[in-house]
Coordinates of C-alpha atoms in Angstrom, one line a residue:
Chain A
M333 CA 108.6 121.7 135.7
S334 CA 105.7 123.0 137.4
E335 CA 106.1 126.5 137.4
I336 CA 106.2 125.9 133.3
G337 CA 103.6 123.6 133.5
N338 CA 100.8 125.9 135.1
L339 CA 102.0 129.0 132.2
S340 CA 98.9 129.8 130.5
S341 CA 99.1 129.7 126.4
F342 CA 99.7 133.0 125.8
D343 CA 102.3 133.2 128.7
A344 CA 104.2 130.7 127.1
R345 CA 103.9 131.5 124.0
R346 CA 105.9 134.9 125.2
K347 CA 108.8 133.4 126.8
I348 CA 109.1 132.0 123.6
R349 CA 108.6 135.2 121.8
N350 CA 110.9 136.1 123.5
K351 CA 113.2 133.7 123.1
E352 CA 113.5 133.1 127.2
W353 CA 112.2 129.3 125.9
V354 CA 115.2 127.4 123.5
K355 CA 113.9 124.4 124.2
P356 CA 110.9 121.9 123.8
T357 CA 108.0 122.1 124.7
S358 CA 106.4 119.1 126.7
G359 CA 104.9 119.5 129.9
M360 CA 105.0 123.5 128.9
A361 CA 101.1 124.8 129.4
N362 CA 99.3 121.5 130.9
G363 CA 95.9 121.3 129.3
Y364 CA 96.2 123.1 125.8
V365 CA 96.4 121.6 122.5
Q366 CA 100.3 121.4 121.5
A367 CA 100.6 121.2 117.2
N368 CA 102.2 120.4 114.7
L369 CA 104.1 123.1 111.3
A370 CA 104.3 122.5 108.3
V371 CA 105.1 125.6 106.2
L372 CA 104.3 125.5 102.2
P373 CA 103.8 127.7 99.3
K374 CA 100.6 128.4 98.6
D375 CA 101.5 126.6 95.0
L376 CA 101.0 123.7 97.4
A377 CA 98.8 124.5 99.6
F378 CA 95.2 122.7 97.9
E379 CA 96.7 119.5 97.7
F380 CA 97.9 119.1 101.1
L381 CA 95.2 120.4 102.7
L382 CA 93.9 117.4 100.7
F383 CA 95.9 115.0 101.5
C384 CA 95.7 116.3 105.1
Q385 CA 91.8 115.4 104.9
R386 CA 91.9 112.2 103.1
N387 CA 94.5 111.0 105.7
P388 CA 92.9 112.3 108.8
K389 CA 94.0 109.8 111.1
S390 CA 97.6 110.7 110.2
C391 CA 97.5 114.6 109.6
P392 CA 94.3 116.0 111.9
I393 CA 94.4 119.5 111.0
I394 CA 94.4 121.8 113.5
D395 CA 94.9 125.3 112.2
V396 CA 95.2 127.1 108.8
T397 CA 96.3 130.2 108.0
E398 CA 95.7 133.0 105.3
P399 CA 98.4 132.7 102.6
G400 CA 101.5 135.5 103.9
S401 CA 99.8 135.2 107.5
G402 CA 101.3 134.0 110.4
V403 CA 98.4 134.4 112.6
P404 CA 96.5 130.8 113.3
A405 CA 93.2 132.7 113.8
L406 CA 91.6 130.1 114.9
S407 CA 93.7 128.6 117.3
A408 CA 95.1 131.3 118.9
P409 CA 94.6 134.9 117.4
D410 CA 97.1 137.1 119.1
A411 CA 100.1 134.7 118.0
D412 CA 102.8 134.2 115.3
L413 CA 103.6 131.2 114.1
R414 CA 106.7 132.9 112.8
T415 CA 108.0 133.7 116.2
D416 CA 106.5 131.8 118.8
I417 CA 108.0 128.3 118.1
P418 CA 111.5 127.7 120.0
K419 CA 112.6 126.2 117.1
Y420 CA 112.3 125.8 113.1
R421 CA 113.7 124.2 110.5
L422 CA 113.6 124.9 106.9
Y423 CA 114.2 122.6 104.1
K424 CA 115.1 123.8 100.4
K425 CA 114.1 120.9 98.0
G426 CA 113.8 118.8 101.2
I427 CA 117.1 119.1 102.0
L428 CA 117.1 119.9 105.9
T429 CA 119.5 123.3 105.6
E430 CA 119.5 125.2 108.8
E431 CA 117.4 125.2 112.0
K432 CA 116.2 128.9 113.1
T433 CA 114.1 130.5 116.0
D434 CA 112.3 132.4 114.2
L435 CA 110.9 133.1 110.8
L436 CA 111.2 136.7 110.2
D437 CA 113.5 137.4 107.7
I438 CA 112.6 134.3 105.7
W439 CA 108.4 134.6 105.8
D440 CA 107.3 135.8 102.5
E441 CA 103.8 136.5 100.9
N442 CA 103.4 132.8 99.6
M443 CA 103.2 131.2 102.7
V444 CA 100.7 128.8 104.2
G445 CA 100.8 127.6 107.8
F446 CA 99.4 124.5 108.8
L447 CA 98.9 123.4 112.2
I448 CA 98.8 119.4 113.2
G449 CA 97.8 117.8 115.5
C450 CA 100.2 115.8 118.0
S451 CA 99.7 112.8 120.6
F452 CA 100.6 115.3 123.8
T453 CA 96.8 115.5 123.8
F454 CA 95.8 111.8 123.9
E455 CA 98.3 110.8 125.9
E456 CA 97.4 113.2 128.3
A457 CA 94.3 111.2 128.4
L458 CA 95.4 107.9 128.5
I459 CA 97.8 109.0 131.5
K460 CA 94.6 110.1 133.3
N461 CA 93.4 106.9 133.1
G462 CA 96.5 105.3 134.6
I463 CA 98.1 104.4 131.3
P464 CA 101.6 105.1 132.1
M465 CA 103.6 105.9 128.6
R466 CA 106.9 104.4 128.5
H467 CA 108.6 107.2 126.9
N468 CA 108.0 109.8 129.2
E469 CA 109.6 107.0 132.2
E470 CA 112.4 106.4 130.3
Q471 CA 112.9 109.8 129.2
C472 CA 113.2 110.1 125.6
N473 CA 111.2 110.4 122.8
V474 CA 108.6 108.4 121.7
P475 CA 109.8 105.1 119.3
M476 CA 108.4 105.9 115.5
Y477 CA 108.0 103.6 112.2
K478 CA 107.5 103.9 108.6
T479 CA 104.5 101.2 108.4
N480 CA 103.2 99.3 104.8
I481 CA 100.0 101.2 105.3
Q482 CA 99.9 104.1 102.2
S483 CA 98.6 106.8 102.5
V484 CA 96.1 108.3 100.3
K485 CA 97.5 110.0 97.6
A486 CA 96.8 113.8 96.7
G487 CA 98.7 115.3 94.0
P488 CA 102.3 115.2 94.5
F489 CA 101.9 113.9 98.3
E490 CA 102.0 110.4 98.7
G491 CA 104.2 107.8 101.1
P492 CA 103.7 105.1 103.7
M493 CA 102.0 106.4 107.3
V494 CA 104.3 106.8 110.5
V495 CA 102.9 105.4 113.3
S496 CA 104.2 106.1 116.9
M497 CA 104.2 103.1 119.3
R498 CA 103.4 102.9 123.2
P499 CA 103.0 99.3 125.0
M500 CA 101.0 98.7 127.9
K501 CA 99.7 96.2 129.6
E502 CA 97.2 93.7 128.3
K503 CA 94.2 94.9 130.4
D504 CA 94.6 98.0 129.4
V505 CA 94.1 97.8 125.9
V506 CA 90.3 98.6 125.2
R507 CA 90.0 101.3 127.4
A508 CA 93.9 102.6 125.7
V509 CA 91.2 102.5 122.4
Q510 CA 87.8 103.9 123.5
V511 CA 90.1 107.0 125.7
T512 CA 91.2 107.8 122.3
S513 CA 88.5 107.4 120.1
R514 CA 87.1 109.9 121.8
F515 CA 89.8 112.9 120.1
P516 CA 89.9 111.9 116.4
A517 CA 91.2 115.3 115.7
V518 CA 94.6 114.2 117.0
H519 CA 95.0 110.9 115.8
G520 CA 92.0 108.8 117.5
A521 CA 92.0 105.8 118.0
P522 CA 95.3 102.8 117.4
V523 CA 95.5 102.6 113.6
H524 CA 96.8 98.9 115.1
I525 CA 97.4 96.7 118.0
G526 CA 99.6 94.2 118.5
N527 CA 102.1 92.0 116.2
P528 CA 104.7 95.3 114.4
Q529 CA 105.1 92.5 111.5
S530 CA 101.5 93.0 110.3
I531 CA 101.9 96.8 109.9
G532 CA 105.4 96.1 107.8
I533 CA 107.3 96.6 111.0
N534 CA 110.4 94.2 111.1
D535 CA 112.3 95.5 113.9
I536 CA 110.6 97.3 117.2
N537 CA 113.5 97.4 118.2
N538 CA 114.8 100.0 115.9
P539 CA 112.3 102.4 115.1
D540 CA 112.5 105.0 112.0
F541 CA 112.1 108.2 113.9
G542 CA 112.2 109.2 117.5
D543 CA 114.0 106.1 120.7
K544 CA 113.6 102.5 121.2
V545 CA 111.4 102.0 124.7
T546 CA 111.4 98.4 126.6
I547 CA 108.6 96.4 125.7
K548 CA 107.8 94.0 129.0
D549 CA 107.0 90.0 128.8
D550 CA 103.3 91.3 129.7
E551 CA 103.1 94.6 127.1
V552 CA 101.6 94.4 124.1
P553 CA 102.9 97.4 121.5
V554 CA 99.4 99.9 120.6
F555 CA 100.1 101.9 117.4
W556 CA 98.9 105.4 116.5
A557 CA 99.3 107.1 113.2
C558 CA 101.8 110.1 113.9
G559 CA 101.9 113.6 112.4
V560 CA 105.4 112.8 111.5
T561 CA 103.8 111.4 108.2
P562 CA 102.7 114.8 106.6
Q563 CA 106.0 115.9 106.9
A564 CA 108.1 113.4 105.4
V565 CA 104.7 113.0 102.5
A566 CA 105.8 117.0 102.8
M567 CA 109.5 116.7 102.5
H568 CA 109.5 113.5 99.7
V569 CA 107.8 116.2 97.5
K570 CA 110.9 118.1 97.3
P571 CA 109.1 121.8 97.6
E572 CA 111.6 124.7 97.5
I573 CA 110.8 126.3 100.7
M574 CA 109.4 123.8 103.7
I575 CA 109.6 125.1 107.0
T576 CA 108.7 123.2 110.5
H577 CA 109.2 122.9 113.9
S578 CA 112.0 121.0 115.4
P579 CA 111.2 118.1 116.5
G580 CA 109.8 118.1 120.2
H581 CA 109.1 121.7 120.3
M582 CA 106.5 122.6 119.1
F583 CA 103.3 125.3 118.9
I584 CA 101.4 125.4 121.5
T585 CA 97.4 126.7 121.1
D586 CA 94.6 128.2 123.1
L587 CA 92.8 125.4 122.4
S588 CA 92.3 123.1 125.4
N589 CA 92.8 118.9 124.6
E590 CA 89.6 118.2 126.3
Q591 CA 88.0 120.5 124.0
F592 CA 88.5 117.8 120.9
G593 CA 86.7 115.2 122.8
V594 CA 83.6 114.1 120.5
L595 CA 82.0 112.6 123.4
Chain B
M1287 CA 60.2 101.2 97.0
S1288 CA 61.4 99.2 98.3
E1289 CA 63.2 97.4 94.7
I1290 CA 64.7 100.9 95.0
G1291 CA 65.9 100.3 98.3
N1292 CA 67.5 97.1 97.2
L1293 CA 69.6 98.2 94.5
S1294 CA 73.6 98.5 95.1
S1295 CA 75.1 101.6 94.7
F1296 CA 76.9 100.7 91.6
D1297 CA 72.8 99.8 90.0
A1298 CA 71.4 103.1 91.2
R1299 CA 73.9 104.8 90.0
R1300 CA 73.9 103.4 86.4
K1301 CA 70.3 103.5 86.2
I1302 CA 71.0 107.2 87.0
R1303 CA 74.0 107.4 84.2
N1304 CA 71.4 105.4 82.0
K1305 CA 68.8 108.6 82.4
E1306 CA 66.6 105.6 83.3
W1307 CA 66.5 107.3 87.2
V1308 CA 65.4 111.0 87.2
K1309 CA 64.4 111.8 90.4
P1310 CA 65.1 112.9 94.2
T1311 CA 67.4 109.1 95.4
S1312 CA 65.4 109.5 99.0
G1313 CA 65.0 105.2 99.6
M1314 CA 67.5 104.5 97.2
A1315 CA 69.7 101.9 97.6
N1316 CA 69.7 101.5 101.2
G1317 CA 72.6 101.4 103.8
Y1318 CA 74.4 103.6 101.1
V1319 CA 75.8 107.6 101.6
Q1320 CA 74.5 110.2 99.6
A1321 CA 76.3 113.1 99.3
N1322 CA 75.7 116.7 98.4
L1323 CA 77.8 118.1 95.2
A1324 CA 79.3 121.7 95.1
V1325 CA 81.6 121.9 91.8
L1326 CA 83.8 124.9 91.7
P1327 CA 86.6 126.4 89.0
K1328 CA 90.2 124.8 90.8
D1329 CA 91.2 128.6 91.8
L1330 CA 88.6 128.4 94.5
A1331 CA 89.4 124.9 95.8
F1332 CA 91.7 125.7 97.9
E1333 CA 89.5 128.3 99.9
F1334 CA 86.4 126.3 99.9
L1335 CA 87.9 123.7 101.4
L1336 CA 89.7 125.3 104.3
F1337 CA 86.1 126.3 104.3
C1338 CA 84.9 123.5 104.7
Q1339 CA 87.9 122.2 107.0
R1340 CA 86.7 124.9 109.1
N1341 CA 83.3 124.4 109.7
P1342 CA 83.0 120.3 109.2
K1343 CA 80.0 120.7 111.0
S1344 CA 78.2 121.8 108.6
C1345 CA 80.5 121.0 105.2
P1346 CA 82.3 118.1 106.5
I1347 CA 83.9 116.5 103.2
I1348 CA 83.1 113.0 102.0
D1349 CA 85.3 113.3 98.9
V1350 CA 87.7 115.6 96.5
T1351 CA 88.1 115.0 92.9
E1352 CA 91.7 115.9 91.7
P1353 CA 91.1 119.4 88.8
G1354 CA 89.9 117.8 86.0
S1355 CA 88.7 114.4 87.4
G1356 CA 85.1 113.7 87.6
V1357 CA 86.1 110.4 89.4
P1358 CA 85.7 110.4 93.3
A1359 CA 87.8 108.2 93.7
L1360 CA 88.1 108.1 97.3
S1361 CA 84.1 107.2 97.7
A1362 CA 83.1 105.9 94.6
P1363 CA 86.2 105.0 92.0
D1364 CA 84.1 104.2 89.1
A1365 CA 81.2 106.8 89.2
D1366 CA 81.6 110.1 87.4
L1367 CA 80.0 112.8 88.8
R1368 CA 79.4 114.0 85.4
T1369 CA 77.0 111.6 85.0
D1370 CA 75.8 109.7 88.0
I1371 CA 73.4 112.2 89.2
P1372 CA 69.6 112.8 88.6
K1373 CA 69.3 116.3 87.9
Y1374 CA 72.6 119.1 88.2
R1375 CA 71.6 123.0 89.2
L1376 CA 74.2 124.8 86.9
Y1377 CA 74.6 128.4 88.3
K1378 CA 76.7 131.7 86.7
K1379 CA 77.9 134.0 88.8
G1380 CA 75.1 132.9 91.3
I1381 CA 72.7 133.0 89.7
L1382 CA 70.4 130.1 89.0
T1383 CA 70.7 129.3 84.4
E1384 CA 70.0 126.2 84.3
E1385 CA 68.8 122.6 85.4
K1386 CA 71.1 119.6 83.7
T1387 CA 70.6 115.6 84.1
D1388 CA 74.5 115.2 83.0
L1389 CA 77.2 117.0 83.1
L1390 CA 79.0 115.8 79.8
D1391 CA 79.0 119.5 77.5
I1392 CA 79.7 121.8 80.1
W1393 CA 82.9 120.4 82.1
D1394 CA 86.0 121.6 81.9
E1395 CA 89.8 121.0 83.2
N1396 CA 89.8 122.9 85.5
M1397 CA 86.8 121.7 87.6
V1398 CA 87.1 120.4 91.1
G1399 CA 84.4 118.4 92.2
F1400 CA 83.8 117.9 96.4
L1401 CA 81.2 115.8 97.6
I1402 CA 80.2 117.0 101.4
G1403 CA 77.9 114.2 103.9
C1404 CA 74.2 114.7 103.7
S1405 CA 71.5 113.8 106.7
F1406 CA 70.6 110.8 105.2
T1407 CA 73.2 108.1 107.0
F1408 CA 72.4 110.4 110.2
E1409 CA 68.6 109.8 110.1
E1410 CA 69.0 106.0 109.1
A1411 CA 70.7 106.5 112.4
L1412 CA 67.9 108.1 114.3
I1413 CA 64.9 105.6 112.7
K1414 CA 67.5 102.2 114.1
N1415 CA 66.6 103.6 117.1
G1416 CA 63.0 104.5 116.8
I1417 CA 63.2 108.3 116.5
P1418 CA 60.7 108.9 113.5
M1419 CA 61.4 112.1 111.4
R1420 CA 58.0 114.1 110.8
H1421 CA 59.1 115.2 107.5
N1422 CA 59.4 111.8 105.8
E1423 CA 55.7 111.1 107.6
E1424 CA 54.6 114.4 106.1
Q1425 CA 56.3 113.6 103.0
C1426 CA 58.4 116.6 102.3
N1427 CA 61.5 118.2 102.6
V1428 CA 63.3 118.6 106.3
P1429 CA 62.8 122.3 107.2
M1430 CA 65.6 124.8 107.1
Y1431 CA 66.8 127.4 108.5
K1432 CA 69.5 130.4 108.6
T1433 CA 70.5 131.2 112.0
N1434 CA 72.3 133.7 113.4
I1435 CA 75.4 131.7 113.8
Q1436 CA 78.6 132.5 111.4
S1437 CA 80.7 130.6 110.0
V1438 CA 84.2 130.4 110.3
K1439 CA 85.7 132.7 107.3
A1440 CA 88.1 131.4 104.7
G1441 CA 89.5 133.6 101.8
P1442 CA 86.3 134.4 100.1
F1443 CA 84.0 132.4 101.9
E1444 CA 81.7 133.3 105.2
G1445 CA 77.8 133.5 106.1
P1446 CA 75.6 132.3 108.6
M1447 CA 74.8 128.8 109.3
V1448 CA 71.9 127.0 107.4
V1449 CA 69.9 124.3 109.6
S1450 CA 68.0 121.6 109.6
M1451 CA 64.9 121.0 112.2
R1452 CA 63.6 117.3 113.0
P1453 CA 60.9 117.7 116.2
M1454 CA 60.8 114.8 118.4
K1455 CA 59.8 114.0 122.0
E1456 CA 61.7 115.3 124.6
K1457 CA 62.1 111.7 126.1
D1458 CA 64.1 110.6 122.8
V1459 CA 66.6 114.5 123.0
V1460 CA 69.4 112.8 124.7
R1461 CA 69.5 109.7 122.8
A1462 CA 69.3 111.5 119.6
V1463 CA 72.6 113.2 120.5
Q1464 CA 73.8 110.0 121.0
V1465 CA 73.2 108.8 118.2
T1466 CA 74.2 111.2 116.0
S1467 CA 78.0 111.7 118.0
R1468 CA 78.6 108.7 116.3
F1469 CA 78.9 110.2 113.1
P1470 CA 80.8 113.4 112.6
A1471 CA 81.7 112.7 109.5
V1472 CA 78.2 113.3 108.4
H1473 CA 77.0 116.7 110.0
G1474 CA 77.5 114.8 114.0
A1475 CA 75.8 116.4 117.5
P1476 CA 72.8 119.2 116.7
V1477 CA 74.0 122.1 117.1
H1478 CA 70.8 123.7 119.4
I1479 CA 68.3 122.0 121.2
G1480 CA 64.7 123.8 122.5
N1481 CA 64.0 127.5 121.7
P1482 CA 64.3 128.3 117.6
Q1483 CA 65.0 132.1 118.6
S1484 CA 68.2 131.6 120.7
I1485 CA 70.1 131.1 116.7
G1486 CA 68.2 133.8 115.3
I1487 CA 65.3 131.8 113.8
N1488 CA 62.4 134.1 114.4
D1489 CA 59.2 131.9 112.3
I1490 CA 59.4 128.5 112.6
N1491 CA 57.0 127.7 110.9
N1492 CA 58.4 129.8 107.9
P1493 CA 61.6 128.1 107.1
D1494 CA 64.0 129.4 104.6
F1495 CA 64.8 126.0 102.5
G1496 CA 62.5 122.9 102.4
D1497 CA 59.2 122.8 103.8
K1498 CA 56.9 123.5 107.2
V1499 CA 56.4 120.5 109.6
T1500 CA 54.0 120.0 112.1
I1501 CA 55.8 120.1 115.9
K1502 CA 53.1 119.1 118.6
D1503 CA 52.6 120.3 121.7
D1504 CA 55.0 117.6 123.9
E1505 CA 58.2 117.6 120.8
V1506 CA 61.2 119.8 121.2
P1507 CA 62.7 121.2 117.9
V1508 CA 66.8 119.7 117.4
F1509 CA 68.9 121.4 115.0
W1510 CA 71.2 119.9 113.0
A1511 CA 74.1 121.6 110.8
C1512 CA 73.1 121.1 106.8
G1513 CA 74.6 121.1 104.2
V1514 CA 73.1 123.4 102.6
T1515 CA 75.6 126.0 104.2
P1516 CA 78.5 125.0 101.7
Q1517 CA 76.5 125.7 98.7
A1518 CA 74.8 129.1 100.0
V1519 CA 78.0 130.4 101.0
A1520 CA 79.3 129.6 98.0
M1521 CA 76.7 131.1 95.9
H1522 CA 77.5 134.4 97.8
V1523 CA 81.2 134.3 96.2
K1524 CA 79.6 134.7 92.9
P1525 CA 81.8 132.4 91.0
E1526 CA 82.0 132.6 87.2
I1527 CA 80.5 128.8 87.1
M1528 CA 79.3 126.3 89.8
I1529 CA 77.1 123.0 89.8
T1530 CA 75.4 121.5 92.8
H1531 CA 73.0 118.6 92.6
S1532 CA 69.3 120.0 92.4
P1533 CA 67.8 119.1 96.1
G1534 CA 67.1 115.5 96.6
H1535 CA 69.2 115.0 93.7
M1536 CA 72.0 113.4 95.5
F1537 CA 75.1 111.1 94.7
I1538 CA 74.8 107.7 95.7
T1539 CA 78.3 106.5 97.5
D1540 CA 79.9 102.7 98.1
L1541 CA 80.8 103.8 101.2
S1542 CA 78.0 102.3 104.1
N1543 CA 76.2 104.5 106.3
E1544 CA 78.0 102.2 109.3
Q1545 CA 81.4 102.8 108.4
F1546 CA 81.2 106.6 109.4
G1547 CA 80.5 106.0 113.4
V1548 CA 82.9 106.9 115.0
L1549 CA 82.7 104.4 117.8

């Protein structure tokens, strides 16, 4: 994996554009910010952007394209969101209709692409601080749960916050809060520490998305707002068309993780 | 002034709504976040919000109303932006046509109100840290300057960043960076410290907006991104109609300054 990890963001995207890499992007182009994708029609763009602005912990906006453009001009000016993600999901009226490896035949002038921060950035910071990620150790997806925390509504967009969970030793919890507080633009500090039921999670061993991970006896579950929230909320609106990345198949920007630290 | 300072945000707004207070709001309802106002037609709302999202240091969004509504639901749910600011300015195609004390006769279904953070919040934090504000001592407005720092464009919105300047003792500069870094939602850390020419300011004694203040021999000018930026940029687009607060006549929210600290 280290060869893939050492790629520049440009080279990683080129591999993906050439369809030489049609796999999850975890571990690729280490140090570069990876992002979630949501593509929506222009007539929903203002209210979706407003939803993200009102819910910055779950929906941290990294970049937004001009309507009709596939270019994320601020985060990767030579990239194209229509080709530079390994796998896309196409939803019509909220129903998954297709997985595709590019969007060239379905993109139109009306589409706006939103890149939303993902947890890889703060996970790298946690790992560098000696706090291991159980879902990495167990080689699965991070567990994610719907909560009873309501997002702040904007136009038709509303719904519960989705959180991801990482178990850790009690002694690491304070440091985890400090480390992730530095990165408000990629989910930031945890939203909850400890008892899952306090935020409406009844069965910690039965996540709504991703995979179950082991929580050891001396460990505390720590919960972060998750970028699945805006996708789930947008899907609920049943737009004529909506496009996302396939889970784990992220967009790799030219921004470095460290640039997102506020201090 | 202390009676005014001790008012709750609700009582301060009520005084303003009843036109018992048609003066600047500095020193009113201490501890509550005050905000700049920009009202634009809905067809410009997405691109203006995107401009703010791309330029968070100069355009920190506090709240956005639903189109047609005067209610800032997140920051002051019982307020009304059409009546609760002491003085408004009405611009048509970028030209100031009128000052008004309410908007009841000109508001329409098409209007979107944007509340944008102002420097009062971080100034309070600086003062509490023993760093005095020269423009307060000299009882004038903070000096503001156009810079050669270009904002990131969004649709028709573009133009230079406007900054405000506060002189301080060299020994206070590090603390000023730390203190204001805690408040990224209200301009955050300085954008520049020291030589004005480095950011395109040729005559520090001749500000583009506000008033000149004294810079003593042992002092350093420190520059922050300023909420005048989005107003100046929007004006440049010459919208059919645009409404702002009159300088110094701000909107008082129910949010406390301290709530905006990220750590």
